[in-house]
Coordinates of C-alpha atoms in Angstrom, one line a residue:
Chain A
X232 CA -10.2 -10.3 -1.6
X233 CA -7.1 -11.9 -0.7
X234 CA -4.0 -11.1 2.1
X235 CA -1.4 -9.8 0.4
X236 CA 2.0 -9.8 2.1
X237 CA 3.8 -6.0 1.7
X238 CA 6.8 -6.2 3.9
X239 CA 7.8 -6.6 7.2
X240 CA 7.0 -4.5 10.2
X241 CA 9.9 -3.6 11.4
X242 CA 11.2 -1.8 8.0
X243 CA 8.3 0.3 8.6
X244 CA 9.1 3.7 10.9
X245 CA 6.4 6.0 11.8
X246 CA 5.8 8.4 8.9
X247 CA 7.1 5.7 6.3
X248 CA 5.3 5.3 3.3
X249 CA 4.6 2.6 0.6
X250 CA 3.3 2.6 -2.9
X251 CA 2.4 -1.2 -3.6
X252 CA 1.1 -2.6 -7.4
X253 CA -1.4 -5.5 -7.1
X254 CA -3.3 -6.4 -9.8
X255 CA -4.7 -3.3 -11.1
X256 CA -4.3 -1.3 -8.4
X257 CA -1.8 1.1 -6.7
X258 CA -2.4 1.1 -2.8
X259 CA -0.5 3.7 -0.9
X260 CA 0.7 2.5 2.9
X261 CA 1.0 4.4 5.6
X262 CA 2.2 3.9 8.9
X263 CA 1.1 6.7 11.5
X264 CA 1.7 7.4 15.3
X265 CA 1.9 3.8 15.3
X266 CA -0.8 2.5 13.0
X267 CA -0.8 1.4 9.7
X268 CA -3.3 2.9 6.5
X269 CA -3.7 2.0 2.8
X270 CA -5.5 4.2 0.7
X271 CA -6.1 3.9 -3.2
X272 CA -2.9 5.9 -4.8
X273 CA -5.8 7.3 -7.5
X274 CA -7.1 10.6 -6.7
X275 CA -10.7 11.3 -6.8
X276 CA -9.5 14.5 -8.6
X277 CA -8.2 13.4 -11.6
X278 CA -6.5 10.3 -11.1
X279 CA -2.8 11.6 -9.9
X280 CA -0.8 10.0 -7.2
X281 CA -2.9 10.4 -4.3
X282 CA -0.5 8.7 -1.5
X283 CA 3.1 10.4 -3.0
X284 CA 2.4 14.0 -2.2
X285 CA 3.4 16.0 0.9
X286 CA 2.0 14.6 4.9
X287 CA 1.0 17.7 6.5
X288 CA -0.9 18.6 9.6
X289 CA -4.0 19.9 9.6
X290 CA -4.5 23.6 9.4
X291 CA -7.2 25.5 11.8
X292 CA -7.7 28.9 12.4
X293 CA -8.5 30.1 16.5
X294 CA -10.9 32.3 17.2
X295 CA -11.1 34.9 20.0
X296 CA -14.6 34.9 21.5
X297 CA -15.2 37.8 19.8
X298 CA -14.4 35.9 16.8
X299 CA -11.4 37.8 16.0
X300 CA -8.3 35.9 14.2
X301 CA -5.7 34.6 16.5
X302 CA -4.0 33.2 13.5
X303 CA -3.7 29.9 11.8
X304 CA -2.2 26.6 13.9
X305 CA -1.5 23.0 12.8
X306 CA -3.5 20.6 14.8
X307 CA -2.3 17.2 15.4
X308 CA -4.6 15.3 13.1
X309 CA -2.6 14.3 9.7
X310 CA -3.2 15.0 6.3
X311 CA -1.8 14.1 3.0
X312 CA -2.0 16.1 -0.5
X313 CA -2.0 14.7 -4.1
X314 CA 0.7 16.5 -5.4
X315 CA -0.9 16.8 -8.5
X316 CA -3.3 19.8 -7.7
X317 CA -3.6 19.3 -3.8
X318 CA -6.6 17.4 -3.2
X319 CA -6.1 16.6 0.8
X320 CA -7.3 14.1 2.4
X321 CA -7.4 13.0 6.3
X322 CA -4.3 10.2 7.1
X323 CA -7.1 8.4 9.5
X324 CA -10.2 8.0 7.1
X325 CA -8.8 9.0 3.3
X326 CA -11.8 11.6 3.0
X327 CA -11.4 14.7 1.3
X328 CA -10.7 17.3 4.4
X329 CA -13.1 19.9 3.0
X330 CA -16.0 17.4 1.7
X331 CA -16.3 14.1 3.8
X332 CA -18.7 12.9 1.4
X333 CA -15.4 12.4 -1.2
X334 CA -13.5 9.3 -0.1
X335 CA -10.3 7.5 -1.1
X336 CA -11.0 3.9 -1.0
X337 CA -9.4 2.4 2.0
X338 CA -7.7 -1.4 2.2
X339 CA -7.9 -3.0 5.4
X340 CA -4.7 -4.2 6.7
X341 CA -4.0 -6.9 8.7
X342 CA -0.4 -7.3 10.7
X343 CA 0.2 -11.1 12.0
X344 CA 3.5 -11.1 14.0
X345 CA 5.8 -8.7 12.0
X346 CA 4.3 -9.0 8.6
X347 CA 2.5 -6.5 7.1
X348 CA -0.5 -7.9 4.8
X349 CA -3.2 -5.9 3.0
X350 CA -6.5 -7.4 2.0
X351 CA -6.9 -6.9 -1.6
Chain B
X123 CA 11.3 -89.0 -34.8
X124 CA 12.0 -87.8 -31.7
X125 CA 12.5 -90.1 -28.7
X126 CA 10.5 -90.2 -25.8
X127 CA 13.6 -89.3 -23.4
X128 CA 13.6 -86.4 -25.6
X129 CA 9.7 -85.5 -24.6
X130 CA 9.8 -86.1 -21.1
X131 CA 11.5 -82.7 -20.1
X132 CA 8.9 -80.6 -22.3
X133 CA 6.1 -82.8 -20.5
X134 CA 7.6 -81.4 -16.7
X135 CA 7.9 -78.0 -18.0
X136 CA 4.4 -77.6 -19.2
X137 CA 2.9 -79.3 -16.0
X138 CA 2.2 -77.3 -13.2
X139 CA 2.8 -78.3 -9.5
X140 CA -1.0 -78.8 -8.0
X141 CA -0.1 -75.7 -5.6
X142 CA 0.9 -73.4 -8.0
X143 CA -2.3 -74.5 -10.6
X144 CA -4.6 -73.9 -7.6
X145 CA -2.8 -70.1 -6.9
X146 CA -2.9 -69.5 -10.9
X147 CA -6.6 -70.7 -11.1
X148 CA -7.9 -68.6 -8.0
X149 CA -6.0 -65.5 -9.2
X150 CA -7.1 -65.8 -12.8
X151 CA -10.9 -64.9 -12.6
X152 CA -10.2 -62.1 -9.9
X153 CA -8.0 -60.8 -13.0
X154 CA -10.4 -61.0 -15.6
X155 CA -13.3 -59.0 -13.4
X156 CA -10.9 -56.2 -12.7
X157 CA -10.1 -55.9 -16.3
X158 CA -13.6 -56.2 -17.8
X159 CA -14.9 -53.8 -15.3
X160 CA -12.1 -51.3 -16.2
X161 CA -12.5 -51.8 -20.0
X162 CA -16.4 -50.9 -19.0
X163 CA -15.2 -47.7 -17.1
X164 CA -13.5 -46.5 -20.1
X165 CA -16.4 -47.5 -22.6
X166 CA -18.8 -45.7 -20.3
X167 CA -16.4 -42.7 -20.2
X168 CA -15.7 -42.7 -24.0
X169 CA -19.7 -42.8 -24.5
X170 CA -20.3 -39.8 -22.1
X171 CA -17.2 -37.6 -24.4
X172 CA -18.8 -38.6 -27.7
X173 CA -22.1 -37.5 -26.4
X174 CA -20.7 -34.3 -25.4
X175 CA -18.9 -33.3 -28.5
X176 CA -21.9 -34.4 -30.9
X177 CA -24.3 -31.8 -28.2
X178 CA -26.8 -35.0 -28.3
X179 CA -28.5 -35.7 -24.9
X180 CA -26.8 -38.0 -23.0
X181 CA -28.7 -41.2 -22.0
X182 CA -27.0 -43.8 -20.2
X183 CA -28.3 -47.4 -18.7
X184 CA -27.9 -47.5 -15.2
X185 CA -24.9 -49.6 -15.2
X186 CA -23.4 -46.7 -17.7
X187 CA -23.9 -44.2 -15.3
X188 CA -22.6 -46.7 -12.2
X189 CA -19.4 -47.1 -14.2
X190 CA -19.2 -43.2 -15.6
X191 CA -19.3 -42.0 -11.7
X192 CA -16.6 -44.7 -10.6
X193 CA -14.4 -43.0 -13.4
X194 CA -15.0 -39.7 -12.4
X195 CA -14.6 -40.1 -9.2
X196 CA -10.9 -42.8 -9.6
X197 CA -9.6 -39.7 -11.7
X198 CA -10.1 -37.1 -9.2
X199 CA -9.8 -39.2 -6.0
X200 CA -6.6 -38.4 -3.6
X201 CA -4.1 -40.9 -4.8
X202 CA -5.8 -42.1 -8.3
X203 CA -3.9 -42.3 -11.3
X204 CA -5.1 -38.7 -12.7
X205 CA -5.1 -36.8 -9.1
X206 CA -1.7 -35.8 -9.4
X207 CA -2.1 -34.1 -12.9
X208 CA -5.4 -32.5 -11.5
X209 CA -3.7 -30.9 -8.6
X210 CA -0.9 -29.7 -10.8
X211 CA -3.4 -28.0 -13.0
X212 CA -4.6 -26.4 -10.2
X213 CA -2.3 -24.9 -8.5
X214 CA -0.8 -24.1 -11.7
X215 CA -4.1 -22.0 -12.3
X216 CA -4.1 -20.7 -8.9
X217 CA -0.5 -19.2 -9.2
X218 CA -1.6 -17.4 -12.1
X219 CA -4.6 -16.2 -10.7
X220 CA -2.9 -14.9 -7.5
X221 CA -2.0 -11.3 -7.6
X222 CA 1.9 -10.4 -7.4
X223 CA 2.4 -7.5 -5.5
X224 CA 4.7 -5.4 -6.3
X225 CA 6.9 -2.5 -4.6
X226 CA 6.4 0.3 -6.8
X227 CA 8.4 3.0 -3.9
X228 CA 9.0 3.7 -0.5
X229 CA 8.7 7.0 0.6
X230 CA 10.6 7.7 3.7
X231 CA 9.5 10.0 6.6
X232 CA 10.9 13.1 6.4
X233 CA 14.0 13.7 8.1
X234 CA 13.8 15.1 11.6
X235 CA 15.8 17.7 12.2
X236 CA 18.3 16.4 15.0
X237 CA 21.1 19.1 14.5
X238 CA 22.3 20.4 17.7
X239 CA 21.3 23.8 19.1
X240 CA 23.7 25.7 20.6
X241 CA 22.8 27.9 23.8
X242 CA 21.7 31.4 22.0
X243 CA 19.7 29.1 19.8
X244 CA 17.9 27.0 22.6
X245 CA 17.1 30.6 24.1
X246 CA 16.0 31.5 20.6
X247 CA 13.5 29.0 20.6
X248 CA 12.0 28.5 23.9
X249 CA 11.5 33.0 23.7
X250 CA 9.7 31.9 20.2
X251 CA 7.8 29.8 21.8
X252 CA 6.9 31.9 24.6
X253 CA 6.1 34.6 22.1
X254 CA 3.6 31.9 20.2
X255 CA 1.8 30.4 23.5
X256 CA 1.3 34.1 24.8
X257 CA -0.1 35.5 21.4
X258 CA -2.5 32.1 21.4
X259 CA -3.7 33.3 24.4
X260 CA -4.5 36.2 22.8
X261 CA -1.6 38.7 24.5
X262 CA -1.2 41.2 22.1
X263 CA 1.4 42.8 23.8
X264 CA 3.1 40.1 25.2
X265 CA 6.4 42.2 23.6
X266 CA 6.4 45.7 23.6
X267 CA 7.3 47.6 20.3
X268 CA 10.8 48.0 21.5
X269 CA 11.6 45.0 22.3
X270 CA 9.9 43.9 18.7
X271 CA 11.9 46.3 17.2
X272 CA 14.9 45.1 18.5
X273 CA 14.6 41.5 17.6
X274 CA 13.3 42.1 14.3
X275 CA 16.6 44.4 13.5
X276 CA 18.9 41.7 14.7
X277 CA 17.3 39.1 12.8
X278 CA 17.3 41.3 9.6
X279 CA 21.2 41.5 10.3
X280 CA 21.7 38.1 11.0
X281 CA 19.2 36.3 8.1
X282 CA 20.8 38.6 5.7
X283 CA 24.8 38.1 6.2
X284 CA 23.8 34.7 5.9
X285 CA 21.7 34.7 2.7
X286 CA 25.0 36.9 1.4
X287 CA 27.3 34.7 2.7
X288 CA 25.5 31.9 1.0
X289 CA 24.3 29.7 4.2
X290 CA 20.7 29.8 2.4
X291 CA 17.9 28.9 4.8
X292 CA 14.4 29.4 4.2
X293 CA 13.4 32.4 6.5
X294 CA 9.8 30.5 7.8
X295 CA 10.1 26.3 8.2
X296 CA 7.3 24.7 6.7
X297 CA 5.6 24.1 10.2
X298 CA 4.8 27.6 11.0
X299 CA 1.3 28.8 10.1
X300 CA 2.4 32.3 9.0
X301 CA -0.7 34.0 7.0
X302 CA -0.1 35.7 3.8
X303 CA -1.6 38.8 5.3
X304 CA 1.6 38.7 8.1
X305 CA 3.9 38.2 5.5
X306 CA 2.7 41.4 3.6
X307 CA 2.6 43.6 6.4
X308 CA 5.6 42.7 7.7
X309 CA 7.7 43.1 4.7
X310 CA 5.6 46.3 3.9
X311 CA 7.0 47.8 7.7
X312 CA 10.5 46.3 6.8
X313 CA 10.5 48.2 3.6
X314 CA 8.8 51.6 5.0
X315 CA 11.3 51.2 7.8
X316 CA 14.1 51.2 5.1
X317 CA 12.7 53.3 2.9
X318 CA 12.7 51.1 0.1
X319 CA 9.6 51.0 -2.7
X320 CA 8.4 47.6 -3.6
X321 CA 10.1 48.1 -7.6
X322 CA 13.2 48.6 -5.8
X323 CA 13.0 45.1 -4.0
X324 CA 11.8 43.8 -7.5
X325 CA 14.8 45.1 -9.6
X326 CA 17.3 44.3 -6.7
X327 CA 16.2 40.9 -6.9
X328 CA 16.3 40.6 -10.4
X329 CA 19.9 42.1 -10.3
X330 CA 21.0 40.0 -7.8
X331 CA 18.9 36.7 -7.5
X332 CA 18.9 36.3 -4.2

């Protein structure tokens, strides 16, 4: 496992993303609400693009005490969906939003000054 | 014959000054050592690769394995002769073993949408969002069904002049958590309100592709 430098900082803006070759793998970069993430672009599904599909928020449904339906909201928490057949998986931990058990692998990532370097 | 006048410069040539033979005599044997012990380096060196390639055990006398070690250790010493070709090697390994990254794409963040509001459509949103924070709080009738009406009529109006005019816009944005159930009842009123069956909608569609 090595430091591998992927780009500066600064060419980063929130919501940027970055599909990165090293070696054998495809690592997907993320920078959100300030932070960066890098996630394996492999799905757990069946191998698509894991880290190209769409960013959406996370979708809950309210509840009345009475458990009625006061409809469905977006949260604030991030998600993003292979767009191969919509496997989503949280922007914060890469697991699979409806089974925590399934998990992207996740690259740690280490910023010195303004470079950008993932340990790979 | 040759005469001795002849001779006598040969003689003075061959003689050394006593300063200079004294130099020459001390230097000579320091010489010698450094070259026997090198020649014995190599030997030692040479015996250790042919007992390698013939896969015999090697056996070496002590002064063997004194002189085997020196070697090794001259060749890969900072500053020996083969250090340099060593640390070439090496880094020349090392860059191939050192994985290149490379940018497959960059995916920009999606556009935010900047574009100016004018003063209806400020209104237009802060009521929607009135509408949404009262409904969350579970105010059903936060509007009352004429009011409801009304807006509903004068956004028919105005989403369809400008689906016909061809200022195509999608009717929900992708941020709002509209259920499939609130779609279908909606449309169902709109087209009871209309009087219009579903198979109309379908062929009008199909006529018209909008």
């Amino acid at each position: 496992m090595a430091e591998q430098f992927v780009g500066k900082a600064s060419e980063f803006k929130d919501g940027d993303r970055q599909i990165v070759r090293i070696g054998e793998q495809e690592i997907g970069i993320f920078k959100h609400e300030g932070e960066f993430y890098a996630y394996s672009n492999f799905c757990l599904h069946q191998g698509g693009p894991a880290c190209e599909g769409l960013t959406i928020a996370r979708v809950e449904e309210r509840l009345r005490d009475d458990k009625t339906s006061m409809g469905l909201h977006f949260t604030n928490d991030m998600n993003f969906v292979c767009p191969w057949h919509g496997y989503e998986y949280d922007m914060k931990t890469g697991e699979h939003v409806s089974n925590r058990k399934i998990k992207l692998r996740k690259y740690n990532i280490v910023q010195k000054g303004n470079d950008v370097y993932v340990i790979a | 014959m040759s005469s001795p006048k002849a001779r006598a410069p040969k003689q003075t040539a061959k003689s050394a000054t006593p300063k200079s033979a004294a130099k020459t005599a001390a230097k000579a044997p320091a010489k010698k050592t450094a070259v026997k012990k090198a020649a014995a380096k190599k030997v030692a060196a040479k015996k250790v690769a042919a007992k390698r390639r013939s896969n015999e055990p090697v056996a070496l006398s002590g002064e063997d394995k004194v002189h085997f070690v020196k070697a090794i250790w001259e060749g890969v010493s900072k500053g020996g002769k083969d250090s340099g070709k060593a640390s070439a090697k090496s880094a020349k390994t090392a860059k191939a073993k050192a994985p290149q990254v490379e940018i497959l794409r960059r995916i920009p963040a999606a556009a935010p949408q900047n574009k100016k509001q004018n003063a209806l459509s400020q209104k237009g949103l802060a009521f929607a969002a009135e509408l949404e924070a009262a409904f969350a709080k579970g105010e059903l009738e936060a509007l009352s069904p004429e009011a409801t009406q009304a807006l509903m009529g004068a956004i028919c109006k105005i989403y369809g002049a400008n689906q016909e005019s061809g200022n195509k816009y999608p009717i929900l944005s992708g941020r709002m958590a509209v259920t499939g159930t609130d779609v279908m009842i909606t449309c169902g009123g709109l087209l009871k309100a209309a009087d219009l069956q579903v198979f109309e909608l379908g062929m009008w569609q199909s006529w018209t592709g909008i």
